[in-house]
XYZ file of C-alpha atoms in Angstrom:
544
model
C 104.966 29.224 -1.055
C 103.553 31.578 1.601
C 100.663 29.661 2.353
C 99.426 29.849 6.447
C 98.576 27.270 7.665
C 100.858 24.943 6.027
C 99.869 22.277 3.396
C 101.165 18.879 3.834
C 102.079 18.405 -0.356
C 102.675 21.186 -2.934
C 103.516 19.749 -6.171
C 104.214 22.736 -8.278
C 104.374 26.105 -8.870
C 105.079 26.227 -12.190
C 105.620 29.640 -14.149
C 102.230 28.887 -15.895
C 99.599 30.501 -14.521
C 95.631 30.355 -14.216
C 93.833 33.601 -14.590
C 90.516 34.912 -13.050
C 88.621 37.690 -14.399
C 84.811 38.767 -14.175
C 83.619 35.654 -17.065
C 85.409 33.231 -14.609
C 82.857 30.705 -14.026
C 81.875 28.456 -10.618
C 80.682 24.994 -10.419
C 79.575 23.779 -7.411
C 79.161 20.245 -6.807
C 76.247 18.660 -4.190
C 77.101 19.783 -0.737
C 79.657 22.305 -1.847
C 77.458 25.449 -1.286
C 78.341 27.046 1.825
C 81.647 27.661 -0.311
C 80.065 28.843 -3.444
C 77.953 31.341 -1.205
C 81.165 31.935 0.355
C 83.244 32.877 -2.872
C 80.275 35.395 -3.731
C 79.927 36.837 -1.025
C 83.653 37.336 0.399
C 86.215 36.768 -2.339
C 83.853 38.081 -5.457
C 83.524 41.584 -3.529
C 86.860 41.780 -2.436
C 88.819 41.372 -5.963
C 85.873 42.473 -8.515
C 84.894 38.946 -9.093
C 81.259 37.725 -10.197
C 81.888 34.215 -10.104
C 78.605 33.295 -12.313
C 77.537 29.984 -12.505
C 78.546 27.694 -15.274
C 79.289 24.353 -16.852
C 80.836 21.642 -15.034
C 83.556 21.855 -18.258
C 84.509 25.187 -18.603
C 87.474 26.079 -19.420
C 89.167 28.194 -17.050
C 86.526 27.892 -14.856
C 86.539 27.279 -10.540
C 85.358 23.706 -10.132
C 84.168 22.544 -6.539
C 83.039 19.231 -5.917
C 83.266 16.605 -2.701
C 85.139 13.270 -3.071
C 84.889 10.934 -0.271
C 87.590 9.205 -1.334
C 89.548 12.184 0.798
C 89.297 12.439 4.274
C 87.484 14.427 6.653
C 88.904 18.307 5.916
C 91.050 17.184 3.721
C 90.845 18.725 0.639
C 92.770 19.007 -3.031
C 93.233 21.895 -4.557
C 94.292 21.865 -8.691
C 95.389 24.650 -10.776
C 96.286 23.864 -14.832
C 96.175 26.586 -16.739
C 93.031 26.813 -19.440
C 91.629 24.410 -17.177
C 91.174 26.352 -14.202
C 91.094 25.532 -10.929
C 89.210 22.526 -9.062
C 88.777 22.136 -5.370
C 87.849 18.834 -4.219
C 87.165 18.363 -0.407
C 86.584 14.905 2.003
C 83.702 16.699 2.886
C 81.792 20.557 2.576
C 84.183 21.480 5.365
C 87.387 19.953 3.091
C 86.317 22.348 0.142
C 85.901 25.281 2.322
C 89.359 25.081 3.782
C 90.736 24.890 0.058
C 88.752 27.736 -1.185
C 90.759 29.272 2.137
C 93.943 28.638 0.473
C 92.548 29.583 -2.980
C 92.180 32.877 -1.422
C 95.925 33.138 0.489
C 97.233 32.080 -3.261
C 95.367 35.209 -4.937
C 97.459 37.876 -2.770
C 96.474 40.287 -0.178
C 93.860 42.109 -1.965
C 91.950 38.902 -1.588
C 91.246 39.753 2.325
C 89.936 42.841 1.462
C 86.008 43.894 1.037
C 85.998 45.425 -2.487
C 88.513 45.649 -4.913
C 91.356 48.405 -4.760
C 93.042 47.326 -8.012
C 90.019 47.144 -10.482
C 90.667 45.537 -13.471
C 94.126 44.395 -12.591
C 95.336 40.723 -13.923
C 94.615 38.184 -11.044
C 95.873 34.573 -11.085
C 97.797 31.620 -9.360
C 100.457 29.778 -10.893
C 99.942 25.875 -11.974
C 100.528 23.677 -9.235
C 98.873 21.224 -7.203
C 98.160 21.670 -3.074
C 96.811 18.151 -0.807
C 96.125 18.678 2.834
C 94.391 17.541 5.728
C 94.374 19.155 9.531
C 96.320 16.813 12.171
C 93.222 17.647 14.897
C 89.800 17.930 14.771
C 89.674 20.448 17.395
C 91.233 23.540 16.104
C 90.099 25.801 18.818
C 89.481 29.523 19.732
C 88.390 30.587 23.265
C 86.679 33.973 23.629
C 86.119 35.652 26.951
C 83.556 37.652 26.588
C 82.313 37.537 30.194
C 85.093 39.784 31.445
C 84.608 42.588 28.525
C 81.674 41.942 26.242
C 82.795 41.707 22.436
C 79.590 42.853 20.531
C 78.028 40.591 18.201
C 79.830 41.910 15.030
C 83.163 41.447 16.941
C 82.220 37.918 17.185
C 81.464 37.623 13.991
C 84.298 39.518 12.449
C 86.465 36.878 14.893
C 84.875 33.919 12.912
C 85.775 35.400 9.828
C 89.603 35.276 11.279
C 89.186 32.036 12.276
C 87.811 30.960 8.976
C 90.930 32.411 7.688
C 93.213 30.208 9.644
C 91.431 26.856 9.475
C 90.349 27.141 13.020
C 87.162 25.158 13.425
C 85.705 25.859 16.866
C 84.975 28.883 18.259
C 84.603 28.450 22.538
C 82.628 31.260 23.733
C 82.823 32.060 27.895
C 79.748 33.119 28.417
C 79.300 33.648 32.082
C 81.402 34.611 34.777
C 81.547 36.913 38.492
C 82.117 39.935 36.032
C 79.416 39.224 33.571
C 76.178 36.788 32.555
C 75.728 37.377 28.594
C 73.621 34.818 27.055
C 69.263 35.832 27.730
C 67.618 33.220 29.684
C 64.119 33.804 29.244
C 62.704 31.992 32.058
C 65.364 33.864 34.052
C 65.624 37.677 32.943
C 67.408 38.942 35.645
C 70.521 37.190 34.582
C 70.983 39.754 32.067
C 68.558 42.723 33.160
C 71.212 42.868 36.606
C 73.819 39.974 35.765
C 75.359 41.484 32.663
C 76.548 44.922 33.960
C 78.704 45.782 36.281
C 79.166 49.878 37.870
C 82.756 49.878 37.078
C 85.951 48.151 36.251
C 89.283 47.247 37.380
C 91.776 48.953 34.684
C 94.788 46.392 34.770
C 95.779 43.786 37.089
C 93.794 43.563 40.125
C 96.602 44.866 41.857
C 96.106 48.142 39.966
C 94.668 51.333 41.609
C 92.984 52.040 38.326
C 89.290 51.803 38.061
C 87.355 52.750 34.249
C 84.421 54.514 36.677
C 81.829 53.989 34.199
C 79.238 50.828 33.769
C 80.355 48.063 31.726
C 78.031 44.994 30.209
C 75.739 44.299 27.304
C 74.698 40.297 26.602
C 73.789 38.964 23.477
C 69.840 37.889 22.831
C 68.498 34.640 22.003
C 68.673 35.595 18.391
C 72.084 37.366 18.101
C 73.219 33.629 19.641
C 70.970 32.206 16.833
C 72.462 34.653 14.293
C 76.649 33.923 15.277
C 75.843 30.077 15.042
C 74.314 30.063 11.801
C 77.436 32.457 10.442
C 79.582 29.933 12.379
C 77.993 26.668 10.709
C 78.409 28.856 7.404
C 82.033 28.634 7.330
C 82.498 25.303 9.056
C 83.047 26.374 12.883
C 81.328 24.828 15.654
C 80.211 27.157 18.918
C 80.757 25.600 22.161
C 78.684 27.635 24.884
C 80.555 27.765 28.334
C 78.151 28.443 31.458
C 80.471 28.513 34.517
C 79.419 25.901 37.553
C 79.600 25.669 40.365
C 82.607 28.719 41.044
C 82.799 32.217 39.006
C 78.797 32.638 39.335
C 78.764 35.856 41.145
C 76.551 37.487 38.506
C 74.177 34.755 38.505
C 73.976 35.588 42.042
C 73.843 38.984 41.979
C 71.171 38.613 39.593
C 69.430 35.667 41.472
C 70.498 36.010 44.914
C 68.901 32.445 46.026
C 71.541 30.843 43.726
C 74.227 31.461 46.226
C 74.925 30.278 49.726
C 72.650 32.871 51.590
C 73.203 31.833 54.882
C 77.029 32.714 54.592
C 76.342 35.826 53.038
C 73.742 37.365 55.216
C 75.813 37.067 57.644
C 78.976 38.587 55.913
C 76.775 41.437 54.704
C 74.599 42.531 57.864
C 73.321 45.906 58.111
C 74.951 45.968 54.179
C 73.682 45.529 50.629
C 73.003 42.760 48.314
C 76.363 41.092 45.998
C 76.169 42.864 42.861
C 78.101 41.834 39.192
C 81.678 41.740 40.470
C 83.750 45.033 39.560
C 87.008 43.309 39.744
C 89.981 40.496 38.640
C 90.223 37.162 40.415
C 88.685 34.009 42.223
C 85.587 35.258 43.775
C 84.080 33.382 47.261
C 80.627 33.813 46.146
C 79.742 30.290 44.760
C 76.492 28.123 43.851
C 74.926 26.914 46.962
C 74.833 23.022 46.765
C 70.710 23.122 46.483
C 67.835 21.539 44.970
C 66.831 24.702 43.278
C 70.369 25.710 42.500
C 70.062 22.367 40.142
C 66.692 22.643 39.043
C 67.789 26.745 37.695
C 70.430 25.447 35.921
C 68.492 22.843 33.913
C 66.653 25.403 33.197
C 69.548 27.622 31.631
C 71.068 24.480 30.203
C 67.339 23.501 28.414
C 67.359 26.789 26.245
C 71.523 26.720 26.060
C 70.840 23.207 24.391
C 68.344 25.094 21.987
C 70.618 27.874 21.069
C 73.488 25.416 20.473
C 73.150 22.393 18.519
C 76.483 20.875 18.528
C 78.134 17.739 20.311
C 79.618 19.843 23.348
C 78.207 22.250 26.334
C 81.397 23.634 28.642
C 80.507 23.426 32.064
C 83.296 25.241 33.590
C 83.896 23.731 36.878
C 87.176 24.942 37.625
C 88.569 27.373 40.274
C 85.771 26.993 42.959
C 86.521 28.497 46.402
C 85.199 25.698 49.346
C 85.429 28.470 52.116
C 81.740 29.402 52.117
C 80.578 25.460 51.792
C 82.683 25.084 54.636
C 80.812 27.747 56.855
C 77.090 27.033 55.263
C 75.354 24.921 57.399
C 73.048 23.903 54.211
C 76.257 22.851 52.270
C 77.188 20.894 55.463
C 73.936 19.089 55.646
C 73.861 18.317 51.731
C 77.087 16.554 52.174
C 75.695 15.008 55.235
C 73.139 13.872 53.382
C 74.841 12.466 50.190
C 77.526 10.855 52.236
C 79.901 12.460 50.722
C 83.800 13.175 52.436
C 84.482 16.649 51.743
C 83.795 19.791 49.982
C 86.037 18.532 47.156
C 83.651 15.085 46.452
C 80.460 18.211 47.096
C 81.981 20.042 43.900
C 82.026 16.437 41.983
C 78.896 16.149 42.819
C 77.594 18.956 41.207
C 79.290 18.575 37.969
C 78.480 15.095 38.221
C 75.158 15.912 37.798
C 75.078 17.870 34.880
C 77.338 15.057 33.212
C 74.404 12.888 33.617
C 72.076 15.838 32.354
C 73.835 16.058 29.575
C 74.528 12.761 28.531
C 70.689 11.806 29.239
C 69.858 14.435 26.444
C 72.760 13.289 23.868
C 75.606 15.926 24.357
C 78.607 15.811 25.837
C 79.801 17.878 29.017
C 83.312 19.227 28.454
C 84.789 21.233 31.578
C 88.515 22.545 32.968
C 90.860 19.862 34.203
C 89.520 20.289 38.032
C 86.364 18.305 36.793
C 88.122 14.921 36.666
C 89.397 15.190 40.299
C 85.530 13.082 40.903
C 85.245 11.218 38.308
C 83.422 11.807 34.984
C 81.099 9.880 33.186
C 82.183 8.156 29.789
C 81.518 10.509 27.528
C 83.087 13.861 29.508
C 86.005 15.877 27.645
C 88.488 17.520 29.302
C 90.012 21.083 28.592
C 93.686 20.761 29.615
C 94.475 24.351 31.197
C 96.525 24.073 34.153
C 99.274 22.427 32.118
C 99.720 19.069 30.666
C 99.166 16.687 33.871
C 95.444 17.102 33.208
C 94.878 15.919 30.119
C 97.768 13.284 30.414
C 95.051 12.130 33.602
C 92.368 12.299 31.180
C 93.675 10.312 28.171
C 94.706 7.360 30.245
C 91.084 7.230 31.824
C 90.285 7.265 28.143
C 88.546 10.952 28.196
C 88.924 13.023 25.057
C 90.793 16.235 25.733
C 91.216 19.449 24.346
C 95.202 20.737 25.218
C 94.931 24.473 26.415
C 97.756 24.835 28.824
C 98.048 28.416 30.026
C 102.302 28.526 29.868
C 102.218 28.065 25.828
C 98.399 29.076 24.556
C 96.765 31.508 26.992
C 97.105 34.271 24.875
C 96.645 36.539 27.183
C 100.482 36.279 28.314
C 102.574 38.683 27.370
C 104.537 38.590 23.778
C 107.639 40.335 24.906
C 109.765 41.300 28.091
C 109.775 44.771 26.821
C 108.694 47.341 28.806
C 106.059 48.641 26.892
C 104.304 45.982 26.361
C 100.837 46.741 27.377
C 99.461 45.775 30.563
C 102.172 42.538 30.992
C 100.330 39.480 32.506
C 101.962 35.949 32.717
C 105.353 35.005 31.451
C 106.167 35.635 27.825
C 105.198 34.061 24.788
C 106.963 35.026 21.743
C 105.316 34.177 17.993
C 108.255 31.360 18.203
C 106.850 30.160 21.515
C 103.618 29.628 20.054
C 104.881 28.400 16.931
C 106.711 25.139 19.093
C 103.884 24.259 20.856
C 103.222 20.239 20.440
C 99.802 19.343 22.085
C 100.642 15.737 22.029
C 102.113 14.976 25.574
C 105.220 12.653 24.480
C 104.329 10.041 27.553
C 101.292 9.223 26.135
C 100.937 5.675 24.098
C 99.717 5.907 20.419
C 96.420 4.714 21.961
C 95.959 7.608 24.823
C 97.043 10.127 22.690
C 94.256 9.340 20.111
C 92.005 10.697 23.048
C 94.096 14.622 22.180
C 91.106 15.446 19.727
C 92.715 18.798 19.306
C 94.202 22.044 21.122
C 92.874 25.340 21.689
C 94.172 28.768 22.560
C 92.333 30.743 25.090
C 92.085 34.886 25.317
C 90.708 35.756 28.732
C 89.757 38.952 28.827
C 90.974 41.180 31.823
C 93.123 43.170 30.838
C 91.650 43.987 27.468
C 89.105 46.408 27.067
C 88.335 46.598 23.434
C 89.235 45.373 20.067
C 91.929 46.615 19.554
C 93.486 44.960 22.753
C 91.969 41.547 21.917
C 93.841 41.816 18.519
C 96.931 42.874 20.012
C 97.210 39.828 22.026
C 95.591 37.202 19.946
C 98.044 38.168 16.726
C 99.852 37.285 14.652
C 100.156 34.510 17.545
C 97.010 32.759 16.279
C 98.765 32.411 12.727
C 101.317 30.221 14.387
C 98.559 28.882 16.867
C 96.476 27.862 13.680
C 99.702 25.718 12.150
C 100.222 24.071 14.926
C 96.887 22.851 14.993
C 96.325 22.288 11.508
C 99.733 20.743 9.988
C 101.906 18.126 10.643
C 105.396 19.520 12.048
C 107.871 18.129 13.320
C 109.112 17.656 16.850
C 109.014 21.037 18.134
C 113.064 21.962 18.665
C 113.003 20.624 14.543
C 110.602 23.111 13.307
C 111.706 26.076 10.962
C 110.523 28.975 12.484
C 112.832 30.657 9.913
C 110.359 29.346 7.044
C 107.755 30.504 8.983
C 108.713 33.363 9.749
C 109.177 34.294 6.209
C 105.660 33.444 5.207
C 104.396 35.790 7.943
C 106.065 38.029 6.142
C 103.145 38.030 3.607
C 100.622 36.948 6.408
C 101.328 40.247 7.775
C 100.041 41.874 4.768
C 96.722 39.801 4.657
C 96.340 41.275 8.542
C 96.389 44.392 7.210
C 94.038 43.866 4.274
C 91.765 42.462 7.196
C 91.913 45.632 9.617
C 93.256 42.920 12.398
C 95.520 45.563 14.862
C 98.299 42.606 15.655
C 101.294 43.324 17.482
C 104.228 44.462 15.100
C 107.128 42.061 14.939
C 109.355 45.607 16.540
C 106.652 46.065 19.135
C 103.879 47.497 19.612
C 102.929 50.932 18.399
C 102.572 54.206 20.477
C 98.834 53.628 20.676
C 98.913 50.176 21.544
C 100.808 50.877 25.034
C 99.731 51.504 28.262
C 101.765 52.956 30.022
C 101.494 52.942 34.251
C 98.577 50.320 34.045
C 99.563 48.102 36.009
C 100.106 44.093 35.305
C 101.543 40.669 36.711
C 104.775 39.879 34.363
C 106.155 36.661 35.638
C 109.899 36.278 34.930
C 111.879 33.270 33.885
C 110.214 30.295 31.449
C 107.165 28.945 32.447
C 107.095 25.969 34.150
C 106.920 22.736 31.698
C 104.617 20.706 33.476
């Protein structure tokens, strides 16, 4: 079988085969219709396919139905021949995933948007698939701060993730190169914050600049629009507004925000900050204020309206102290909250929004650097800067989501080559990915029930269109995706061989699907960049 992720039982194939033609009938069970709108509206088109409704009995009909005798996800998929085929999911989500794999079993063609074949005999041998996802948190970060991904790119990226089983889609929204969620109460943040004059092309070390504005944001309804697709196919959105460090475009756009009294005096006789043009850690950070709090709860009011799942991202990490340090306001509002240091100052402030949130029943999640004050019971950690984070985090009892950059920051290079495009980080092969584990191996049984899942993250930079974000985020994702769906083995026993072979056919559904992934040789003349410059880092990464 080339089936991606893979299933934890196949029993079968067997040369007998169940065939689909335009009379092939759907039943859909109570709560199975996100996946009967699904099969009409993406696999029907794709393979010539009406799927019209019919008896529960048909014979050689598609059956879907929900048994909660399955777990959560899990789902079973049945094909006899002159039966047909039945689906039967844990839950709406469980027969989704299976009409996934209904779809992987039908070929190529399947992942296409209207039939190229017409009329030719389609069908999937007897054989019966169970499976269930090891995590709950199957995770896909988009930074679309850095370079905005129009809406339809979003979208088409759910679609992918749909594809691979992935379940949450983690959207950075805001950042010192870009604000791109509309705040009504606050226009500016996108009328100023989401465009910047121009852009660093590469590395920041680069003396490349694209000398042309950059920016767009998506409105209230576009937002409304990508989580109602989302819910469609079973994918959550989790909304990521950056606090208290990479806000310089909130400032830009609002300069009260920021800690004025530092920056008037940097910028005498100068101009105001504006949307930051390059890579980095920018100083400019929230000013520790009354109204800085009160703006934000009013961003996080309509971000709670927008998004109606568990989790809001805060952020929180990488927040430069230097200008706290010189503000004589930061110095009285630790002063005045007793607190030691600018370090307990940035707890603070998250602090406060993990009460805001937890007051109005959601759950903050943040970067590792949030638990260095202490989080309230609810909080969720991102694991980023390797494993000691989350390892923290589970033994304080925390859920955590394990992103470490040195195995899932797809943004790392693929290859040592040197024409890889724009090399950043150290490399990551498709194997690299592929022996991931997200479970720390010090953990107990009962910590590492707090690893609710894993996520990999694609920051931005260095990639300036689709194209680029495909590069980098395939076919790594594929692997990504069975780590975080199926239950391998210890990660020096897995067969990247076998999987390796059923990329082999993945490769093809790519195609079918447009996606512009990095060849297995390398990547193709257009893919290159040649004399952009980047920030390889040699050796393995540190395992930490």
């Amino acid at each position: 079988m080339q089936l991606i992720p893979a299933p934890r039982a196949i029993d079968g194939p067997t040369r007998c085969a169940v065939l689909f033609d335009r009379s092939t009938p759907v039943w859909a069970g109570p709560g199975t219709e996100t996946t009967e709108r699904w099969l009409r509206s993406t696999l029907g088109p794709a393979l010539g396919l009406a799927f019209p409704a019919g008896p529960k009995d048909a014979p050689g009909g598609l059956r879907l139905l929900v048994d909660d005798s399955l777990e959560p996800e899990a789902y079973r998929l049945t094909a006899v021949p002159h039966k047909g085929v039945e689906i039967r999911g844990g839950d709406a989500a469980g027969v989704f995933w299976g009409a996934q794999t209904l779809r992987q079993l039908l070929g190529p063609d399947a992942f296409r948007r209207a039939p190229v074949r017409p009329g030719a005999t389609l069908g999937i041998p007897s054989q019966v698939i169970e499976d269930a996802p090891r995590f709950r948190w199957r995770g896909l970060m988009l930074d679309v701060a850095r370079h905005f991904m129009p809406k339809d790119g979003v979208l088409r990226y759910l679609d992918l993730m749909a594809a691979h089983k992935l379940n949450v889609l983690h959207l950075h929204l805001t950042d010192d190169q870009g604000w791109r969620l509309e705040i009504k109460r606050y226009p500016r943040l996108t009328e100023v914050g989401s465009w910047r004059a121009r852009t660093k092309f590469g590395h920041r070390a680069s003396p490349l600049w694209e000398e042309k504005p950059h920016g767009g944001h998506y409105t209230q309804d576009d937002i409304r629009e990508i989580v109602a697709y989302a819910a469609e196919r079973h994918i959550a959105v989790v909304p990521e507004i950056d606090v208290p460090g990479h806000s310089q475009a909130a400032i830009a756009a609002y300069p009260e925000l920021g800690n004025t009294d530092v920056i008037a005096a940097s910028m005498a006789g100068g101009t105001a900050l504006s949307v930051w043009d390059n890579w980095g850690i920018s100083a400019n950070v929230l000013a520790p204020t009354d109204n800085t709090l009160r703006f934000y709860e009013g961003v996080f009011e309509e971000v709670l309206e927008l998004f109606p799942g568990e989790f809001v991202h805060i952020g929180g990490d990488e927040c430069p102290k230097d200008q706290w340090r010189r503000s004589a306001v930061a110095q009285a509002r630790i002063e005045e909250l007793g607190l030691a240091d600018e370090d307990e100052l940035q707890a603070w402030f998250i602090g406060h929004f993990d009460k805001w949130l937890s007051a109005r029943g959601r759950r903050l999640i943040g970067w590792d650097e949030i638990l260095e004050g202490g989080l309230a019971e609810g909080a969720a950690v991102s694991s980023w800067r390797g494993y000691a984070g989350g390892i923290a985090a589970a033994r304080a009892g925390h859920d955590v989501v394990m992103c470490p950059e040195q195995f899932v920051y797809l943004d790392h290079r693929q290859d040592a080559g040197a024409d890889e495009p724009v090399p950043i980080g150290h490399v990551r092969t498709l194997e690299d990915v592929y022996r991931f584990e997200p479970v720390p191996a010090q953990l107990t049984d009962e910590e590492a029930g707090h690893v609710i899942g894993t996520q990999a993250n694609v920051w931005t930079e260095v990639m300036e269109d689709q194209g680029r974000v495909d590069y980098q985020t395939f076919p790594r994702l594929a692997a990504f995706a069975e780590v975080a769906w199926s239950a391998l083995p210890a990660p020096e026993e897995r067969d990247f061989a076998d999987f390796d072979r059923r990329m082999a056919a993945h490769y093809r559904r790519l195609d079918a699907l447009g996606v512009a992934y990095r060849p297995p040789t390398g990547p193709r003349p257009w893919q290159k960049r040649p004399g952009v410059l980047g920030r390889p880092l040699e050796g393995p990464p540190p395992n930490r």
